[in-house]
């Protein structure tokens, strides 16, 4: 689907269903990251989207095209084209930040928000400036060093340490998904859509009235703490934890699907759709 000159890769499943679940992947991910999980959601129409610079979606050369504001406008046009309303929007990590930003801008579109290992961004401009510097340096290394060198180092980030214990086929699939990315897409995504580039949504989340489920891994102390703080500020949010690291849907797909499924049964199918 072409949106504002960008060809987006979108996967649609169970198109005969009335209720819709949209999922957004994390940094270095794609629609493939959700394939194991969505088998547990056959009662929903499933919409999987590759965000700018990822998977099968185009990787524009201008980093300004990757701003959160423009990504949200693209998503709104995609949802409008697909005639979606009163749907569930979920996202993991970077995709979760994007989903949360969308919910703050277009709350009337959604029935439920699902956030896996996500945050509302950094609170201060000082923090954001420091993060932008780090992300821009990493972006330069991705382009100059190539995708293999980047993935080799990215796999060693402490945030993903728990994935070392995953079965070999799972680790191989995650690595292949990362290696399939375009270096310029990842680099520009860091510059335009990184945590340092986006504004803070810490104040905005207190205005979100729709049901919000936050899921984090107990071994991911940073994002579990962030989720705990978010829940205290949000009027209709619930926080669930799984014994896992950052990527719950990869490390514990069945448990993740069960928690999300039960929440949707209570808050979406139970008359709020």
mmCIF file of N, CA, C and O in Angstrom, residues 215-259:
data_model
loop_
_atom_site.group_PDB
_atom_site.id
_atom_site.type_symbol
_atom_site.label_atom_id
_atom_site.label_comp_id
_atom_site.label_asym_id
_atom_site.label_seq_id
_atom_site.Cartn_x
_atom_site.Cartn_y
_atom_site.Cartn_z
ATOM 1 N N UNK A 215 2.414 -5.108 29.364
ATOM 2 C CA UNK A 215 3.016 -6.405 29.680
ATOM 3 C C UNK A 215 4.530 -6.253 29.618
ATOM 4 O O UNK A 215 5.067 -5.733 28.636
ATOM 5 N N UNK A 216 5.214 -6.694 30.671
ATOM 6 C CA UNK A 216 6.676 -6.628 30.698
ATOM 7 C C UNK A 216 7.241 -7.931 31.252
ATOM 8 O O UNK A 216 6.532 -8.724 31.882
ATOM 9 N N UNK A 217 8.546 -8.113 31.025
ATOM 10 C CA UNK A 217 9.235 -9.273 31.559
ATOM 11 C C UNK A 217 9.856 -8.957 32.912
ATOM 12 O O UNK A 217 10.490 -7.912 33.071
ATOM 13 N N UNK A 218 9.702 -9.841 33.849
ATOM 14 C CA UNK A 218 10.254 -9.615 35.183
ATOM 15 C C UNK A 218 11.772 -9.470 35.147
ATOM 16 O O UNK A 218 12.357 -8.814 36.014
ATOM 17 N N UNK A 219 12.411 -10.086 34.168
ATOM 18 C CA UNK A 219 13.868 -9.995 34.050
ATOM 19 C C UNK A 219 14.316 -8.703 33.360
ATOM 20 O O UNK A 219 15.503 -8.394 33.333
ATOM 21 N N UNK A 220 13.364 -7.973 32.836
ATOM 22 C CA UNK A 220 13.621 -6.674 32.203
ATOM 23 C C UNK A 220 13.240 -5.597 33.216
ATOM 24 O O UNK A 220 12.164 -5.008 33.152
ATOM 25 N N UNK A 221 14.144 -5.342 34.149
ATOM 26 C CA UNK A 221 13.828 -4.465 35.281
ATOM 27 C C UNK A 221 13.523 -3.036 34.846
ATOM 28 O O UNK A 221 12.642 -2.377 35.409
ATOM 29 N N UNK A 222 14.227 -2.556 33.842
ATOM 30 C CA UNK A 222 14.028 -1.176 33.388
ATOM 31 C C UNK A 222 12.601 -0.942 32.905
ATOM 32 O O UNK A 222 11.915 -0.023 33.371
ATOM 33 N N UNK A 223 12.124 -1.785 31.988
ATOM 34 C CA UNK A 223 10.794 -1.556 31.420
ATOM 35 C C UNK A 223 9.673 -1.986 32.355
ATOM 36 O O UNK A 223 8.556 -1.477 32.255
ATOM 37 N N UNK A 224 9.971 -2.892 33.271
ATOM 38 C CA UNK A 224 8.978 -3.245 34.283
ATOM 39 C C UNK A 224 8.753 -2.054 35.216
ATOM 40 O O UNK A 224 7.609 -1.742 35.584
ATOM 41 N N UNK A 225 9.826 -1.357 35.575
ATOM 42 C CA UNK A 225 9.701 -0.164 36.424
ATOM 43 C C UNK A 225 8.957 0.949 35.692
ATOM 44 O O UNK A 225 8.099 1.638 36.274
ATOM 45 N N UNK A 226 9.262 1.125 34.399
ATOM 46 C CA UNK A 226 8.570 2.147 33.606
ATOM 47 C C UNK A 226 7.079 1.849 33.540
ATOM 48 O O UNK A 226 6.240 2.743 33.711
ATOM 49 N N UNK A 227 6.730 0.577 33.315
ATOM 50 C CA UNK A 227 5.317 0.191 33.232
ATOM 51 C C UNK A 227 4.605 0.438 34.560
ATOM 52 O O UNK A 227 3.449 0.886 34.583
ATOM 53 N N UNK A 228 5.285 0.160 35.663
ATOM 54 C CA UNK A 228 4.685 0.405 36.976
ATOM 55 C C UNK A 228 4.367 1.880 37.179
ATOM 56 O O UNK A 228 3.309 2.234 37.719
ATOM 57 N N UNK A 229 5.273 2.742 36.726
ATOM 58 C CA UNK A 229 5.038 4.183 36.838
ATOM 59 C C UNK A 229 3.917 4.622 35.899
ATOM 60 O O UNK A 229 3.078 5.464 36.259
ATOM 61 N N UNK A 230 3.887 4.048 34.707
ATOM 62 C CA UNK A 230 2.841 4.403 33.749
ATOM 63 C C UNK A 230 1.458 4.054 34.283
ATOM 64 O O UNK A 230 0.521 4.856 34.198
ATOM 65 N N UNK A 231 1.332 2.866 34.863
ATOM 66 C CA UNK A 231 0.034 2.419 35.382
ATOM 67 C C UNK A 231 -0.487 3.359 36.465
ATOM 68 O O UNK A 231 -1.688 3.620 36.561
ATOM 69 N N UNK A 232 0.424 3.890 37.267
ATOM 70 C CA UNK A 232 0.012 4.798 38.350
ATOM 71 C C UNK A 232 -0.534 6.117 37.814
ATOM 72 O O UNK A 232 -1.252 6.826 38.516
ATOM 73 N N UNK A 233 -0.210 6.431 36.562
ATOM 74 C CA UNK A 233 -0.649 7.698 35.961
ATOM 75 C C UNK A 233 -1.858 7.541 35.041
ATOM 76 O O UNK A 233 -2.523 8.526 34.728
ATOM 77 N N UNK A 234 -2.128 6.311 34.613
ATOM 78 C CA UNK A 234 -3.180 6.092 33.625
ATOM 79 C C UNK A 234 -4.485 5.678 34.304
ATOM 80 O O UNK A 234 -4.470 4.841 35.206
ATOM 81 N N UNK A 235 -5.603 6.243 33.871
ATOM 82 C CA UNK A 235 -6.876 5.982 34.555
ATOM 83 C C UNK A 235 -7.451 4.589 34.362
ATOM 84 O O UNK A 235 -8.250 4.125 35.177
ATOM 85 N N UNK A 236 -7.050 3.878 33.291
ATOM 86 C CA UNK A 236 -7.703 2.596 32.994
ATOM 87 C C UNK A 236 -6.669 1.596 32.468
ATOM 88 O O UNK A 236 -6.846 0.997 31.405
ATOM 89 N N UNK A 237 -5.589 1.430 33.235
ATOM 90 C CA UNK A 237 -4.492 0.574 32.784
ATOM 91 C C UNK A 237 -4.234 -0.571 33.760
ATOM 92 O O UNK A 237 -4.487 -0.461 34.954
ATOM 93 N N UNK A 238 -3.713 -1.648 33.207
ATOM 94 C CA UNK A 238 -3.364 -2.839 33.995
ATOM 95 C C UNK A 238 -1.975 -3.311 33.571
ATOM 96 O O UNK A 238 -1.648 -3.298 32.382
ATOM 97 N N UNK A 239 -1.168 -3.709 34.538
ATOM 98 C CA UNK A 239 0.199 -4.157 34.265
ATOM 99 C C UNK A 239 0.337 -5.629 34.623
ATOM 100 O O UNK A 239 0.047 -6.028 35.744
ATOM 101 N N UNK A 240 0.764 -6.438 33.657
ATOM 102 C CA UNK A 240 1.008 -7.858 33.899
ATOM 103 C C UNK A 240 2.471 -8.170 33.608
ATOM 104 O O UNK A 240 3.057 -7.610 32.691
ATOM 105 N N UNK A 241 3.017 -9.090 34.389
ATOM 106 C CA UNK A 241 4.422 -9.467 34.215
ATOM 107 C C UNK A 241 4.545 -10.951 33.883
ATOM 108 O O UNK A 241 3.747 -11.771 34.330
ATOM 109 N N UNK A 242 5.565 -11.271 33.085
ATOM 110 C CA UNK A 242 5.883 -12.643 32.698
ATOM 111 C C UNK A 242 7.344 -12.889 33.050
ATOM 112 O O UNK A 242 8.173 -11.980 32.957
ATOM 113 N N UNK A 243 7.674 -14.101 33.463
ATOM 114 C CA UNK A 243 9.071 -14.423 33.752
ATOM 115 C C UNK A 243 9.843 -14.555 32.444
ATOM 116 O O UNK A 243 9.964 -15.635 31.865
ATOM 117 N N UNK A 244 10.311 -13.411 31.962
ATOM 118 C CA UNK A 244 11.018 -13.352 30.686
ATOM 119 C C UNK A 244 11.782 -12.045 30.635
ATOM 120 O O UNK A 244 11.785 -11.268 31.599
ATOM 121 N N UNK A 245 12.438 -11.790 29.483
ATOM 122 C CA UNK A 245 13.162 -10.552 29.289
ATOM 123 C C UNK A 245 12.330 -9.538 28.528
ATOM 124 O O UNK A 245 11.129 -9.400 28.763
ATOM 125 N N UNK A 246 12.955 -8.850 27.580
ATOM 126 C CA UNK A 246 12.326 -7.724 26.898
ATOM 127 C C UNK A 246 11.296 -8.160 25.855
ATOM 128 O O UNK A 246 10.205 -7.599 25.776
ATOM 129 N N UNK A 247 11.644 -9.175 25.060
ATOM 130 C CA UNK A 247 10.774 -9.592 23.944
ATOM 131 C C UNK A 247 9.885 -10.759 24.374
ATOM 132 O O UNK A 247 10.139 -11.916 24.051
ATOM 133 N N UNK A 248 8.819 -10.462 25.081
ATOM 134 C CA UNK A 248 7.942 -11.497 25.653
ATOM 135 C C UNK A 248 7.319 -12.376 24.584
ATOM 136 O O UNK A 248 7.220 -13.597 24.748
ATOM 137 N N UNK A 249 6.896 -11.762 23.483
ATOM 138 C CA UNK A 249 6.206 -12.529 22.438
ATOM 139 C C UNK A 249 7.148 -13.501 21.741
ATOM 140 O O UNK A 249 6.692 -14.436 21.082
ATOM 141 N N UNK A 250 8.448 -13.286 21.884
ATOM 142 C CA UNK A 250 9.441 -14.198 21.324
ATOM 143 C C UNK A 250 9.849 -15.250 22.356
ATOM 144 O O UNK A 250 9.950 -16.436 22.046
ATOM 145 N N UNK A 251 10.077 -14.802 23.595
ATOM 146 C CA UNK A 251 10.579 -15.703 24.637
ATOM 147 C C UNK A 251 9.488 -16.586 25.235
ATOM 148 O O UNK A 251 9.721 -17.752 25.543
ATOM 149 N N UNK A 252 8.287 -16.024 25.408
ATOM 150 C CA UNK A 252 7.178 -16.777 25.997
ATOM 151 C C UNK A 252 5.896 -16.517 25.203
ATOM 152 O O UNK A 252 4.942 -15.924 25.713
ATOM 153 N N UNK A 253 5.856 -16.941 23.928
ATOM 154 C CA UNK A 253 4.726 -16.590 23.062
ATOM 155 C C UNK A 253 3.376 -17.099 23.560
ATOM 156 O O UNK A 253 2.379 -16.382 23.482
ATOM 157 N N UNK A 254 3.343 -18.315 24.084
ATOM 158 C CA UNK A 254 2.063 -18.879 24.541
ATOM 159 C C UNK A 254 1.536 -18.126 25.754
ATOM 160 O O UNK A 254 0.342 -17.791 25.824
ATOM 161 N N UNK A 255 2.422 -17.843 26.704
ATOM 162 C CA UNK A 255 2.005 -17.119 27.909
ATOM 163 C C UNK A 255 1.592 -15.692 27.568
ATOM 164 O O UNK A 255 0.601 -15.172 28.095
ATOM 165 N N UNK A 256 2.341 -15.066 26.675
ATOM 166 C CA UNK A 256 2.002 -13.715 26.234
ATOM 167 C C UNK A 256 0.628 -13.698 25.572
ATOM 168 O O UNK A 256 -0.218 -12.849 25.882
ATOM 169 N N UNK A 257 0.382 -14.650 24.678
ATOM 170 C CA UNK A 257 -0.898 -14.715 23.974
ATOM 171 C C UNK A 257 -2.058 -14.959 24.939
ATOM 172 O O UNK A 257 -3.151 -14.407 24.765
ATOM 173 N N UNK A 258 -1.826 -15.774 25.956
ATOM 174 C CA UNK A 258 -2.874 -16.057 26.938
ATOM 175 C C UNK A 258 -3.255 -14.807 27.714
ATOM 176 O O UNK A 258 -4.442 -14.497 27.889
ATOM 177 N N UNK A 259 -2.253 -14.069 28.177
ATOM 178 C CA UNK A 259 -2.517 -12.843 28.940
ATOM 179 C C UNK A 259 -3.261 -11.823 28.080
ATOM 180 O O UNK A 259 -4.258 -11.228 28.517
#
